[in-house]
Coordinates of C-alpha atoms in Angstrom, one line a residue:
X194 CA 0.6 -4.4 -9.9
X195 CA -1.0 -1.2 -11.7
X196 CA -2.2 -0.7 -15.3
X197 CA -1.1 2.6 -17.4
X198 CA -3.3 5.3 -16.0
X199 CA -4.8 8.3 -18.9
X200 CA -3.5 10.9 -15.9
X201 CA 0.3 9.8 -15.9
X202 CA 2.4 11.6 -18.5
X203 CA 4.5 9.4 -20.5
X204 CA 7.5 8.2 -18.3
X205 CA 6.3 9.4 -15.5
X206 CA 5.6 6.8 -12.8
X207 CA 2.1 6.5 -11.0
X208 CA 2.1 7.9 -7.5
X209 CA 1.0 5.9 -4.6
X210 CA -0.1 6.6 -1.3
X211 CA 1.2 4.2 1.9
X212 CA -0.3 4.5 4.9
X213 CA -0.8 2.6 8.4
X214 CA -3.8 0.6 9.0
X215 CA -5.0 -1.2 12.2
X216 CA -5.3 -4.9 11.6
X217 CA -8.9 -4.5 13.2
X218 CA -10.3 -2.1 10.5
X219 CA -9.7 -4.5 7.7
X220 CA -11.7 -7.7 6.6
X221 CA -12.0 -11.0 8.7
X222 CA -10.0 -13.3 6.9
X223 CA -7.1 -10.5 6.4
X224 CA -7.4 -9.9 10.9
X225 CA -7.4 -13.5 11.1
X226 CA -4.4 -13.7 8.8
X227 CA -2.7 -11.2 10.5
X228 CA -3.3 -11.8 14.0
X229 CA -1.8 -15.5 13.2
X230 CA 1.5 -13.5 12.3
X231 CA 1.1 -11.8 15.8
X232 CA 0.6 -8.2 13.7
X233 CA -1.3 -5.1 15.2
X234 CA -1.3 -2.7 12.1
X235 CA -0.4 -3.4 8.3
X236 CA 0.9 -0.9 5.7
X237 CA -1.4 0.1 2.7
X238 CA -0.7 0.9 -0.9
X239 CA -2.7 2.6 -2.3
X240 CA -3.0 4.4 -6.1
X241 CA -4.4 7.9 -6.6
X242 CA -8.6 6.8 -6.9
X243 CA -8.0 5.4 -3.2
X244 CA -8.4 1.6 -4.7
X245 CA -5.9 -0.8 -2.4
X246 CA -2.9 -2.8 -4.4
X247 CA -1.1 -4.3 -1.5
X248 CA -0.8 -4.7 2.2
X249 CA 2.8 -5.5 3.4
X250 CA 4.3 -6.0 7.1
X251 CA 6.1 -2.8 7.7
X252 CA 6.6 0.5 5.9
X253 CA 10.1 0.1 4.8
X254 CA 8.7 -3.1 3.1
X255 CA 5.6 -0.7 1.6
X256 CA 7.9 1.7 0.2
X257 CA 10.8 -1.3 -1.8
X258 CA 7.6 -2.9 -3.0
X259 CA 6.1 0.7 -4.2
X260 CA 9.8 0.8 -5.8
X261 CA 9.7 -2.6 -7.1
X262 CA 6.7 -2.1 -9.6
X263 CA 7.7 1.5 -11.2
X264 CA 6.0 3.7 -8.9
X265 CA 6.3 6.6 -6.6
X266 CA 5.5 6.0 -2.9
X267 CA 4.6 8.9 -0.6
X268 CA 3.5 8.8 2.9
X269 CA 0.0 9.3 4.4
X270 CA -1.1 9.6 7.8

């Protein structure tokens, strides 16, 4: 899910950012996806340039997956 970044000291683990996004800012085929599972927002993960590595159901789920793959989740409103 992330590649070894030149910022991170060694052992450190990457810090991401996850925050709520409505379902009808993102792309069409991620709304249609989304409205199909009856979903008004999404939770983004995002790394530390802003680039997006995942979109999960709920935040709890955002910040095990965060977890899951060696890095630090923080909250963003």
């Amino acid at each position: 899910m992330h590649e070894p970044s030149d910022k991170m000291a060694p052992g450190k683990r990457p810090i991401v950012y996850v925050r709520k996004v409505r379902v009808e800012d993102l792309p069409e085929e991620v709304r249609a996806e989304a409205s199909d599972a009856g979903l008004e927002a999404l939770y983004l993960i995002g790394n530390e340039d802003g680039e997006q590595l995942a979109l999960v159901r709920d935040r709890k789920l955002a910040f095990v997956v965060a977890r899951q793959n060696d890095m630090t989740p923080v909250s963003v409103h």
